[in-house]
CSV table of C-alpha atoms and ligand atoms in Angstrom, one decimal:
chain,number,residue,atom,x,y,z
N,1,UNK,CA,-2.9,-53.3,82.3
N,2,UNK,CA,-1.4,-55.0,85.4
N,3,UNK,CA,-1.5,-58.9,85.6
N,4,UNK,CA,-0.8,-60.5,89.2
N,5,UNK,CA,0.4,-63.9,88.5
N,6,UNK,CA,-1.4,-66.5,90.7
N,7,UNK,CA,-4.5,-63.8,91.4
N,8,UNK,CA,-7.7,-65.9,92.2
N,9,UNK,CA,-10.3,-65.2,89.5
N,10,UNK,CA,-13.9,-66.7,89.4
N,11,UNK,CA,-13.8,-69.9,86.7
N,12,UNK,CA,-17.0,-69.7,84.4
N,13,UNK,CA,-18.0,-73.4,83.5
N,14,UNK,CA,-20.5,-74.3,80.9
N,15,UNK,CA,-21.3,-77.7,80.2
N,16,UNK,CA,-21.7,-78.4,77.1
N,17,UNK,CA,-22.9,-80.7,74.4
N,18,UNK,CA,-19.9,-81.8,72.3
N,19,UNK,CA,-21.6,-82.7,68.6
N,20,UNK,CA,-24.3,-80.2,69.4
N,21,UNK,CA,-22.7,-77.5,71.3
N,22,UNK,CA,-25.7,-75.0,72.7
N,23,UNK,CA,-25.3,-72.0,71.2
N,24,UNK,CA,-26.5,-70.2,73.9
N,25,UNK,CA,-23.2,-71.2,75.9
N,26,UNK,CA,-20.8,-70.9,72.9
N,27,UNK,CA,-22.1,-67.2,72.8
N,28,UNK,CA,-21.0,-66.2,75.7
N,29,UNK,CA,-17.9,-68.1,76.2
N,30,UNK,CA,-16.8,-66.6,72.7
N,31,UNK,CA,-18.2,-63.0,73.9
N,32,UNK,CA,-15.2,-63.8,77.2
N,33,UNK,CA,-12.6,-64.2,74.2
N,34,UNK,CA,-13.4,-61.3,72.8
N,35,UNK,CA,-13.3,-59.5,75.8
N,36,UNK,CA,-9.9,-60.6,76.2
N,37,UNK,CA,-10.3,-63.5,78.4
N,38,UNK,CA,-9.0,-66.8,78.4
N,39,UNK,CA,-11.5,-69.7,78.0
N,40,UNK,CA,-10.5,-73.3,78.3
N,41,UNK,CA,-12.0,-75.6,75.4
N,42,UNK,CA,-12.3,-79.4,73.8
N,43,UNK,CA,-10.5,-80.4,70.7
N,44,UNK,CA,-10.1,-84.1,69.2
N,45,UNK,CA,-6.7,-84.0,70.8
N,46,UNK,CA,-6.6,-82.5,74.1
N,47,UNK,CA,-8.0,-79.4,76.0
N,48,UNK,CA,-7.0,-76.1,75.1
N,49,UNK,CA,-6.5,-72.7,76.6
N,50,UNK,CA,-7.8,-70.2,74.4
N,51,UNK,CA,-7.6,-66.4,73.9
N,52,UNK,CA,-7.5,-63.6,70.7
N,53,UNK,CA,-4.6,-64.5,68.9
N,54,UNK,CA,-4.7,-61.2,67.7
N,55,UNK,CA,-5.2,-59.4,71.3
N,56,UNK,CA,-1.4,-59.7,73.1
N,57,UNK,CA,-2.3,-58.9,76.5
N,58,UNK,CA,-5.1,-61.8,76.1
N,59,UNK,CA,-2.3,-64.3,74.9
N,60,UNK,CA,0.0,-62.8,77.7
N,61,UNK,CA,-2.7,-64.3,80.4
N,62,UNK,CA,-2.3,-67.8,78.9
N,63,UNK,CA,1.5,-67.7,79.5
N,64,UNK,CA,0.7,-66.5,83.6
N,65,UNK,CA,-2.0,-69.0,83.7
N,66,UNK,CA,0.4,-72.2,82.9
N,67,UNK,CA,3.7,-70.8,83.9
N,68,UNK,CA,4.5,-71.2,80.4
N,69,UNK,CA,8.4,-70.2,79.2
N,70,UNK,CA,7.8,-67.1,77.2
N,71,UNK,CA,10.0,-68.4,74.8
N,72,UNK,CA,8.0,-71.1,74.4
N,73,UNK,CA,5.1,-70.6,71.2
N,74,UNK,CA,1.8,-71.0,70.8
N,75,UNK,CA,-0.6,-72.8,68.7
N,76,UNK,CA,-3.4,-70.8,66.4
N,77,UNK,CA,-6.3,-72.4,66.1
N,78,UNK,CA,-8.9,-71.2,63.0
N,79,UNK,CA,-12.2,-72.0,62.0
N,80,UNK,CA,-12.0,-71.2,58.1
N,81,UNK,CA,-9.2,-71.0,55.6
N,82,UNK,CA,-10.1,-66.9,55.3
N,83,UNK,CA,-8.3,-67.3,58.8
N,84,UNK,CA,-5.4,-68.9,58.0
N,85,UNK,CA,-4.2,-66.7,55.0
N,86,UNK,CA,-4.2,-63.8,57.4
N,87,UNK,CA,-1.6,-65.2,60.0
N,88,UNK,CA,0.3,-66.6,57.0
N,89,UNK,CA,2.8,-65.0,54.2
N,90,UNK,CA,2.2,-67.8,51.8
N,91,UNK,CA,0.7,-71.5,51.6
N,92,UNK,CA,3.0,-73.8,50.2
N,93,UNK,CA,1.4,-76.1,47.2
N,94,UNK,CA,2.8,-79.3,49.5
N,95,UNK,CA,1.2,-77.6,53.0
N,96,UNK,CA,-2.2,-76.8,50.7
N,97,UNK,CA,-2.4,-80.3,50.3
N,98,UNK,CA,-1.9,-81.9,53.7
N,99,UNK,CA,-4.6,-78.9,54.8
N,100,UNK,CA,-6.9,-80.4,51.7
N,101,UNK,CA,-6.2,-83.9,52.9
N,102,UNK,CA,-6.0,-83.4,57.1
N,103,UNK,CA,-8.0,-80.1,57.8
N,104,UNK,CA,-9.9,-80.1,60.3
N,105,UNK,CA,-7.7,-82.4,62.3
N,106,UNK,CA,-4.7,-83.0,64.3
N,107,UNK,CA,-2.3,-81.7,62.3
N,108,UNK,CA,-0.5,-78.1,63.1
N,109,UNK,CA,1.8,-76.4,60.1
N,110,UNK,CA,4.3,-73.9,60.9
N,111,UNK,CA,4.5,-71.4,58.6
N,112,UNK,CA,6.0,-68.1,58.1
N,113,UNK,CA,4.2,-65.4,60.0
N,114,UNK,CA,2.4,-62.4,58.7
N,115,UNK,CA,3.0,-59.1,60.3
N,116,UNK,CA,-0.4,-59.0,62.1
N,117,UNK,CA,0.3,-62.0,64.0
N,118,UNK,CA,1.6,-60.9,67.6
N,119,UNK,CA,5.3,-61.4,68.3
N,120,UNK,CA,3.8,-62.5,71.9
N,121,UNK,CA,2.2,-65.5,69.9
N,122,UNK,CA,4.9,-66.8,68.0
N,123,UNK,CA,7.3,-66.0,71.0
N,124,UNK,CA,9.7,-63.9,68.8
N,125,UNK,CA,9.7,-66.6,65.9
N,126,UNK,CA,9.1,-65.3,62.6
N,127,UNK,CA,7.0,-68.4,62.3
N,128,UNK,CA,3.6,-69.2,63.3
N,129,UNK,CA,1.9,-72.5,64.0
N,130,UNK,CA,-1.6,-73.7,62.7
N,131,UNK,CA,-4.2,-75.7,63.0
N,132,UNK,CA,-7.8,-76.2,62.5
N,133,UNK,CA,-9.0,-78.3,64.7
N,134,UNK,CA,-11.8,-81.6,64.5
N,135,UNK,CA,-14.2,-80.5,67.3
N,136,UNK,CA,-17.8,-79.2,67.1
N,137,UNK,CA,-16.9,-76.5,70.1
N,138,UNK,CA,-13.8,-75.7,69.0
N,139,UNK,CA,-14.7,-74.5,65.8
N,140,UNK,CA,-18.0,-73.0,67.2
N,141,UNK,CA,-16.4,-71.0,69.6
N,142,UNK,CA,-13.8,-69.6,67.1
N,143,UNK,CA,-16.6,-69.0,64.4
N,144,UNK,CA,-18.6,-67.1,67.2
N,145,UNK,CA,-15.5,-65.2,68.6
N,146,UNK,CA,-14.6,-63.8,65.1
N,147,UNK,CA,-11.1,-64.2,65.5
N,148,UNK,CA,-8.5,-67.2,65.4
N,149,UNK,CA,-7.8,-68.8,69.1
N,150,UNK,CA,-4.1,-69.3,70.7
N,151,UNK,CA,-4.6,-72.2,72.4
N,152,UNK,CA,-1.8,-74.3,74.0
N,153,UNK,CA,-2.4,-77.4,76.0
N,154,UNK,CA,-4.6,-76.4,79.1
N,155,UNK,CA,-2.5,-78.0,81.7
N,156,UNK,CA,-0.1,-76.1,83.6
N,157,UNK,CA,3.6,-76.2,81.8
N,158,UNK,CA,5.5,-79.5,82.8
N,159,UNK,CA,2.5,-81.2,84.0
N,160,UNK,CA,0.4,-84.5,82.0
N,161,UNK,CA,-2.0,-82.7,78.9
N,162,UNK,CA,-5.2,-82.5,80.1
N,163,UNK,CA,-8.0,-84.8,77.7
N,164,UNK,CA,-11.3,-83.9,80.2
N,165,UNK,CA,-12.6,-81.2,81.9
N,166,UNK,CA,-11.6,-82.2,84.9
N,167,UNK,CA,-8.0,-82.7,84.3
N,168,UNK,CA,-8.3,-78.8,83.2
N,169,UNK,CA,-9.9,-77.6,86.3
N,170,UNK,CA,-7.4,-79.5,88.4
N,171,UNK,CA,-4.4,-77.7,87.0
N,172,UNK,CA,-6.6,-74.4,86.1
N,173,UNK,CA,-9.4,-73.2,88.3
N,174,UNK,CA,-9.5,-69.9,89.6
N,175,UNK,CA,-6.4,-68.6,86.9
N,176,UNK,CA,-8.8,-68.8,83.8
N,177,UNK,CA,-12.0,-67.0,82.3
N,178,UNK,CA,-14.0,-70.1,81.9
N,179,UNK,CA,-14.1,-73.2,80.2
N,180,UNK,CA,-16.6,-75.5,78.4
N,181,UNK,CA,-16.6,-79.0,79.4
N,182,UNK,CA,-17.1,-81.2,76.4
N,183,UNK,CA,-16.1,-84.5,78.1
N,184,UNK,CA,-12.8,-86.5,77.3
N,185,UNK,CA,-11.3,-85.7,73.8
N,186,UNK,CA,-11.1,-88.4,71.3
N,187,UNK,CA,-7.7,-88.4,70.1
N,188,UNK,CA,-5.8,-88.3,73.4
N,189,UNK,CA,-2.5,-86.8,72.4
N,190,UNK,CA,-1.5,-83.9,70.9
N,191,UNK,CA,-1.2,-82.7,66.9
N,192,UNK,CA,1.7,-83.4,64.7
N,193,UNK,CA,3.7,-80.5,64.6
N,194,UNK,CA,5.5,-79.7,60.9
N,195,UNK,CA,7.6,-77.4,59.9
N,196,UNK,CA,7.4,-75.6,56.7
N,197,UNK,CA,9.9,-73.1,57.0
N,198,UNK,CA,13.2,-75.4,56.0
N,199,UNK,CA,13.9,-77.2,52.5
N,200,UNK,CA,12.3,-80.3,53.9
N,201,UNK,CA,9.0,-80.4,55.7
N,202,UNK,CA,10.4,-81.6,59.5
N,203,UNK,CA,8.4,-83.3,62.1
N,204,UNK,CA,9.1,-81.4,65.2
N,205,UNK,CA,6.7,-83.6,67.0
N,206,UNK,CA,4.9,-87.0,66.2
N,207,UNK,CA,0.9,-86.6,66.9
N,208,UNK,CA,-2.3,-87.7,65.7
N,209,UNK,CA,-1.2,-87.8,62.0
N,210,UNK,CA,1.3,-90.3,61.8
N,211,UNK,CA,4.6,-89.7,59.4
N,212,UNK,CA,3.5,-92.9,57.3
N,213,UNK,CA,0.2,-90.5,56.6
N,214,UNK,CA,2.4,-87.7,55.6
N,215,UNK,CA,4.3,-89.7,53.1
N,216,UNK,CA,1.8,-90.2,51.1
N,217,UNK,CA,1.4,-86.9,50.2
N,218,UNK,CA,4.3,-85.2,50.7
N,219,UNK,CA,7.7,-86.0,48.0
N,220,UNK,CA,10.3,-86.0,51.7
N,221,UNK,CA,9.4,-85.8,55.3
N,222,UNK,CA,11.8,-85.6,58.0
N,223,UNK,CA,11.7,-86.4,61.5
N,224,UNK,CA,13.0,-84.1,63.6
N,225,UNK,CA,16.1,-86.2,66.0
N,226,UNK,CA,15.6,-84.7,69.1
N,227,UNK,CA,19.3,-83.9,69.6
N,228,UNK,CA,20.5,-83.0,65.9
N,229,UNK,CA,20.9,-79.5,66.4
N,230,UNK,CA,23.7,-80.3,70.0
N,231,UNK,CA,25.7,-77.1,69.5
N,232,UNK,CA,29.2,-78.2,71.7
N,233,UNK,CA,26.9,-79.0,74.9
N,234,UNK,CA,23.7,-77.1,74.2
N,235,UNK,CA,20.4,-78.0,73.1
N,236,UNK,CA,19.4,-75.7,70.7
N,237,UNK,CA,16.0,-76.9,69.8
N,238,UNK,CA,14.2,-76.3,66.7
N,239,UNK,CA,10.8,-76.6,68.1
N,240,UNK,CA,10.9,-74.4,71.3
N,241,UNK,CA,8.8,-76.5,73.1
N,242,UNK,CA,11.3,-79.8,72.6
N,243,UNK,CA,13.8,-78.6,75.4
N,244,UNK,CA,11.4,-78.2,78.4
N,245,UNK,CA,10.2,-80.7,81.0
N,246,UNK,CA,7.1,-82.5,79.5
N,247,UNK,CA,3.7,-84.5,80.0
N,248,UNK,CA,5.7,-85.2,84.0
N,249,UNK,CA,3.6,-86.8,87.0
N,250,UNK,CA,4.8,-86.1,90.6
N,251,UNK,CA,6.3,-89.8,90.4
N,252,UNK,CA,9.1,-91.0,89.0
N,253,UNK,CA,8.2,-93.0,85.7
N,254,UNK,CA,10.3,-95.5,84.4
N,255,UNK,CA,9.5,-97.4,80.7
N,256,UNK,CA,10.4,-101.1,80.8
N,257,UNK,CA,12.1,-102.3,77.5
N,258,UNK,CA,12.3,-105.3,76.5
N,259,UNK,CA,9.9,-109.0,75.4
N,260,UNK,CA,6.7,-108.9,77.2
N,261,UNK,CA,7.5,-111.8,79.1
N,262,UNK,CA,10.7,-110.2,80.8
N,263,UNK,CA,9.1,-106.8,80.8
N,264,UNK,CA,6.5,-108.4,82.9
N,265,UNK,CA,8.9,-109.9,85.1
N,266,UNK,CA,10.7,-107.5,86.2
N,267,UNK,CA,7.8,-105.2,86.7
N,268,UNK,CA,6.7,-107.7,89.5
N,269,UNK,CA,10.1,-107.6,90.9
N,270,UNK,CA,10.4,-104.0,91.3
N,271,UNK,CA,6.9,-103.4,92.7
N,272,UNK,CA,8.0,-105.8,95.3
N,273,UNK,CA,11.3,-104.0,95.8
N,274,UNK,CA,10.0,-100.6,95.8
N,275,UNK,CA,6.7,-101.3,97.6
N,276,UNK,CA,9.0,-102.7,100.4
N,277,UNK,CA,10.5,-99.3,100.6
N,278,UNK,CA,7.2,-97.7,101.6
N,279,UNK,CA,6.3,-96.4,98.1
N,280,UNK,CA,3.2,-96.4,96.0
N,281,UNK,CA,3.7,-98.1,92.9
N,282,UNK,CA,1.6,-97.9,89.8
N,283,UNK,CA,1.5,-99.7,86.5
N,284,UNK,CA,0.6,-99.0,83.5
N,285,UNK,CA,-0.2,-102.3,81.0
N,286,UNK,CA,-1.8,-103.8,78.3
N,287,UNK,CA,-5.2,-105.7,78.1
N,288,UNK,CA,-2.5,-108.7,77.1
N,289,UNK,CA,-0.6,-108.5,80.0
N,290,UNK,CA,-2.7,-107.1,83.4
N,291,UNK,CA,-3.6,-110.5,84.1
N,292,UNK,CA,0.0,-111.4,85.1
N,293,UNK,CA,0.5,-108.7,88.0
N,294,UNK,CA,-3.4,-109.7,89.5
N,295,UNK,CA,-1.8,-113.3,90.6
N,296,UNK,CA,-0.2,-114.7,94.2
N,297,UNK,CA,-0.5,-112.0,96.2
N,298,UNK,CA,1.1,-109.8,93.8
N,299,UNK,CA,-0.9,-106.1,94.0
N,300,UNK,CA,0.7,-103.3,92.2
N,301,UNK,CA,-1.0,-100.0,94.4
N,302,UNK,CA,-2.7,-98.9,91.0
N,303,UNK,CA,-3.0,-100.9,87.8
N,304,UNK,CA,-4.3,-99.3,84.9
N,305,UNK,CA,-4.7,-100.8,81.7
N,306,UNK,CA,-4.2,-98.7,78.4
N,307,UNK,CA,-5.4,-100.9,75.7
N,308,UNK,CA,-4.6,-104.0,73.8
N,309,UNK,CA,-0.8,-104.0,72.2
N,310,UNK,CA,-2.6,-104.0,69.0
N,311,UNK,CA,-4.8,-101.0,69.4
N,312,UNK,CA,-2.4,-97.6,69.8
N,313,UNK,CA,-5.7,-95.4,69.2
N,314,UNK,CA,-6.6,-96.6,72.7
N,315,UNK,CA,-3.7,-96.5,74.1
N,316,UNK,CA,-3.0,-92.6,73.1
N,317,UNK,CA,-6.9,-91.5,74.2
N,318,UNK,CA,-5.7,-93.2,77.7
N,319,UNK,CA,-2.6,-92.0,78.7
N,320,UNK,CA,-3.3,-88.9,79.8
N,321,UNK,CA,-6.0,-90.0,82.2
N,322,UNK,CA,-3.5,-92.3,83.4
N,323,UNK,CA,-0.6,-90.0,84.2
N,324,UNK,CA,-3.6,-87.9,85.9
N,325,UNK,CA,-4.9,-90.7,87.9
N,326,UNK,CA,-1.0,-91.7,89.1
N,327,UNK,CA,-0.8,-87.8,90.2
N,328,UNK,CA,-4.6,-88.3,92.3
N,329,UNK,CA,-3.4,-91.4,94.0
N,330,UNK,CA,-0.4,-89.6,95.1
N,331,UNK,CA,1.7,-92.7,93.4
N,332,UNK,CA,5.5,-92.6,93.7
N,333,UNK,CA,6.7,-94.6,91.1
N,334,UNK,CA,5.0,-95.4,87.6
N,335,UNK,CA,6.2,-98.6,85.9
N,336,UNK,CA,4.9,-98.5,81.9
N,337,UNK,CA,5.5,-101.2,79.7
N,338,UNK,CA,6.9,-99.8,76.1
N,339,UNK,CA,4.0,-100.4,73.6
N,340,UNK,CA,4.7,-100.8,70.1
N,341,UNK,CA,5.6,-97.8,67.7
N,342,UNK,CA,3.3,-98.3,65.2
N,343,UNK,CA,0.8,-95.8,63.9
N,344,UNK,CA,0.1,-93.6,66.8
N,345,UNK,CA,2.0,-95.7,69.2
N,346,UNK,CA,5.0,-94.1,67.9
N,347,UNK,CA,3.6,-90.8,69.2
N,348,UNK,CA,2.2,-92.3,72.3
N,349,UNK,CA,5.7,-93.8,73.4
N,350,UNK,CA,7.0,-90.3,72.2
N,351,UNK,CA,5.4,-88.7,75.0
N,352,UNK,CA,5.5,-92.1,77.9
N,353,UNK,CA,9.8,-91.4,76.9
N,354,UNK,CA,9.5,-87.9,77.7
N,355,UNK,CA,7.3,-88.0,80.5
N,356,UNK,CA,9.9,-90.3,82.0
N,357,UNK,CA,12.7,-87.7,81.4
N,358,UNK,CA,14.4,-90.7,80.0
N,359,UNK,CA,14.2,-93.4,82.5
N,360,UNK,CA,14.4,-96.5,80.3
N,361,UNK,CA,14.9,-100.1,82.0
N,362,UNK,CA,16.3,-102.3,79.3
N,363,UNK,CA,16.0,-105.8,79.6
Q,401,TXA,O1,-3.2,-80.8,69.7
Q,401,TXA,C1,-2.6,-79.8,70.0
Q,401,TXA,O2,-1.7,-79.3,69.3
Q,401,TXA,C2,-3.0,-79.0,71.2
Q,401,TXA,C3,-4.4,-78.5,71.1
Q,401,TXA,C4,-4.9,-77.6,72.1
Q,401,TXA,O3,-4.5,-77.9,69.8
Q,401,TXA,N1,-2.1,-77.9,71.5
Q,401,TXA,C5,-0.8,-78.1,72.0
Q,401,TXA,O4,-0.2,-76.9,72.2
Q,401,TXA,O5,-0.3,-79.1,72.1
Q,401,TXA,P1,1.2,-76.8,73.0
Q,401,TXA,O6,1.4,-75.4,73.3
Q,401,TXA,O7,1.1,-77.6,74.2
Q,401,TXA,O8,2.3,-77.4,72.1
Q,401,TXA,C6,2.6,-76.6,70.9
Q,401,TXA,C7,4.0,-77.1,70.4
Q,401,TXA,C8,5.1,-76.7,71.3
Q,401,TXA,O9,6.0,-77.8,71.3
Q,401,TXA,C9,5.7,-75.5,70.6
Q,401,TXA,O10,7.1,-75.3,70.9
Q,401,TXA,C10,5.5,-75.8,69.2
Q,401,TXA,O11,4.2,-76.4,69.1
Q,401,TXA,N2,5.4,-74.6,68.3
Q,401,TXA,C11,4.5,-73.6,68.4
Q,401,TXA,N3,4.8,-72.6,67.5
Q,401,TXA,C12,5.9,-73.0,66.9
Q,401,TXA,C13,6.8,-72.4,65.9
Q,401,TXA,N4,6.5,-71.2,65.3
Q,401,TXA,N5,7.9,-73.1,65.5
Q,401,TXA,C14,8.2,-74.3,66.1
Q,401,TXA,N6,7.4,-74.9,67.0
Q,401,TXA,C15,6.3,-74.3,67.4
Q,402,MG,MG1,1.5,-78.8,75.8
C-alpha cells in the first residue's frame, strides 16, 4: 500500500447525538474502521483519531495524518475488559483495581504488551497503553467496529488538543476518513497516563484522575519529574510523548507567577508594552480577576475568561478552546495567569507550562 503524506481525501462527517448516538451513523463510521480508515471521535477528554489497533497500515495513517514522531505511541482505546486482556500479558491486582474504581474514564495504564498488539502501536515499546473511555460514541463505535481503537489526540502533533468538532476539522479535514461530531468534550484535558511496568506505578502525565485519587487506592504513586531521567545532556524520556513540543498556539505564551494582585498588574503593563509594538495580545483570566483589565481604557485584543480560581473543572474543559481561539484571532502573545494546582488544576497548569515551552514571568 502506498500512502502520500498530505494527499486530499474527502472528510465524512456525521453529526451525532452524544448520549444517544444514532446507530445508523455509528454503523458506518465503525464499518470505515474496519475498512481501515481513520475516523475522528468524542471522548470525556478530548477528540480522538481512531483506527484498528490491530490493522498496522490503519495506525500508520494516523501518524501521516498528524505528523506524529513515529517514535512517539499511541493510546488503545476498548469497549469491554475481553479487550483489554488481549493487548495485555497480565493485569496487575493494583492496575485491576484503579480499572474497578476509574473504568470507563480518564485514566490510561500502560501495561506490558501482548504479542498481537502491533509494534507500529506501541512505537517499538514493549508496552502498551489503555484506556476505556467515558463517552457514549466512543464506546459505541468501538463495540460496533469489533476491535479496540488507537486513538491519539486528533489535533495535528505540536498543536492545542482539540475538545469540539471543529477544533478537529480545523487541524484535520481532508487527511482523515471521517469523524463524528459529538460537540465539546466534558473533561477538557487529556487522561492520566500511569505506568505499570516499573516497581512503582509512575505518573508520566497528570490528567483527569488526579494523583490524590490514585492514592487512595494504590500503596505508592509516583510522579514522573519531567527531567529525572537527564542522561549528561539528554532527555531521555520515559513517556515518549514528554520530550516533544506540546498543546503550542502560533503565539508566544507566557504564565504570570506570582499574587493575583501583582499578576494582574503586570499583565496590564505588558499589554500596553507589547500592544505598542504592533502585536495582538490575548489574556487568559479568571472570573475573579477579568474585571481589572476591562477598566480605563485598558483593552487586552482578546480576553477570555477560564473559570473561577476555585473551579479547576472549568478551567481544564476551557483551555483548549482558548488556545484555539488565540490561534483564530491570529494573536501574538498569550498572557495566562497561573491558576491554582489543585485537583485538576494541577493538570491544567501541567499543560498552560508546557504549552508555554517554559515561559514563566515570576513576580
Ligand atoms: O485522553 C486521552 O488520553 C486522549 C483521548 C483521545 O483518549 N488521547 C491522548 O493521546 O491524549 P496522545 O497520543 O495525545 O497522548 C498519549 C500519551 C503520549 O504522551 C504518549 O507518549 C504516551 O501517552 N504513551 C502512549 N503509549 C505509551 C507507552 N507504551 N509508554 C509510555 N507512554 C506512552
Ligand atoms: Mg496529544
Amino acid at each position: 500500500m502506498i500512502i502520500i503524506a498530505g494527499e486530499k481525501m474527502r472528510t465524512r462527517y456525521w453529526r451525532v447525538n452524544p448520549f444517544h448516538p444514532e446507530k445508523n451513523k455509528i454503523i458506518e463510521a465503525a464499518s470505515f474502521i474496519r475498512g481501515g480508515k481513520t475516523v475522528a471521535f468524542p471522548t470525556e477528554t478530548v477528540y480522538g483519531l481512531g483506527a484498528d489497533a490491530f490493522n498496522p497500515e490503519a495506525v500508520q495513517k494516523i501518524f501521516i495524518a498528524k505528523g506524529r514522531p513515529a517514535d512517539n505511541p499511541l493510546i488503545v482505546h476498548v469497549a469491554h475488559l475481553s479487550q483489554l486482556k488481549k493487548l495485555v500479558q497480565e493485569i496487575p491486582p493494583e492496575a485491576a483495581l484503579l480499572i474497578r474504581q476509574f473504568w470507563p474514564g480518564p485514566l490510561t495504564l500502560v501495561l506490558p504488551k501482548s504479542r498481537e498488539v502491533p509494534y507500529g502501536v506501541t512505537a517499538g515499546l514493549d508496552t502498551v497503553a489503555v484506556r476505556m473511555p467515558r463517552h457514549k460514541v466512543a464506546l459505541e463505535l468501538i463495540r460496533w467496529a469489533g476491535c479496540p481503537i488507537a486513538a491519539p489526540s486528533a489535533n495535528v502533533s505540536g498543536k492545542p488538543s482539540p475538545t469540539s468538532a471543529k477544533h478537529v476539522l480545523k487541524d484535520m479535514y481532508g487527511a482523515i476518513g471521517g469523524i463524528l461530531d459529538g460537540g465539546s468534550t466534558s473533561v477538557g484535558i487529556e487522561s492520566t497516563v500511569l505506568d505499570f511496568s516499573s516497581d512503582v506505578p509512575t505518573i508520566l502525565r497528570p490528567g483527569g484522575v488526579t494523583k490524590e485519587q490514585l492514592e487512595k487506592l494504590l500503596k505508592k504513586v509516583r510522579l514522573s519529574p519531567e527531567r529525572e531521567n537527564m542522561n549528561g545532556n539528554e532527555f531521555i524520556p520515559r513517556s515518549p510523548g514528554m520530550k516533544y513540543r506540546h498543546y503550542s498556539p502560533r503565539g508566544e505564551l507566557y504564565i504570570i507567577r506570582g499574587s493575583i494582585k501583582k499578576a494582574v498588574g503586570k499583565i496590564r503593563e505588558l499589554v500596553l508594552n507589547w500592544q505598542k509594538e504592533g502585536k495582538k495580545v490575548a489574556v487568559l483570566c479568571s472570573r475573579e480577576t477579568h474585571q481589572y483589565y476591562q477598566r480605563n481604557n485598558f483593552k487586552a485584543d482578546l480576553l477570555i475568561i477560564l473559570g473561577s480560581r476555585e473551579d479547576p473543572k472549568t478551567v481544564a474543559r476551557k483551555l483548549y478552546d482558548a488556545l484555539h481561539w488565540c490561534d483564530d484571532k491570529d494573536m501574538d502573545i498569550i498572557l495566562v495567569e497561573e491558576f491554582p494546582f489543585e485537583g485538576i488544576g494541577y493538570a491544567v497548569m501541567n499543560r498552560i507550562k508546557k504549552a508555554s515551552g517554559d515561559r514563566i514571568i515570576e513576580l
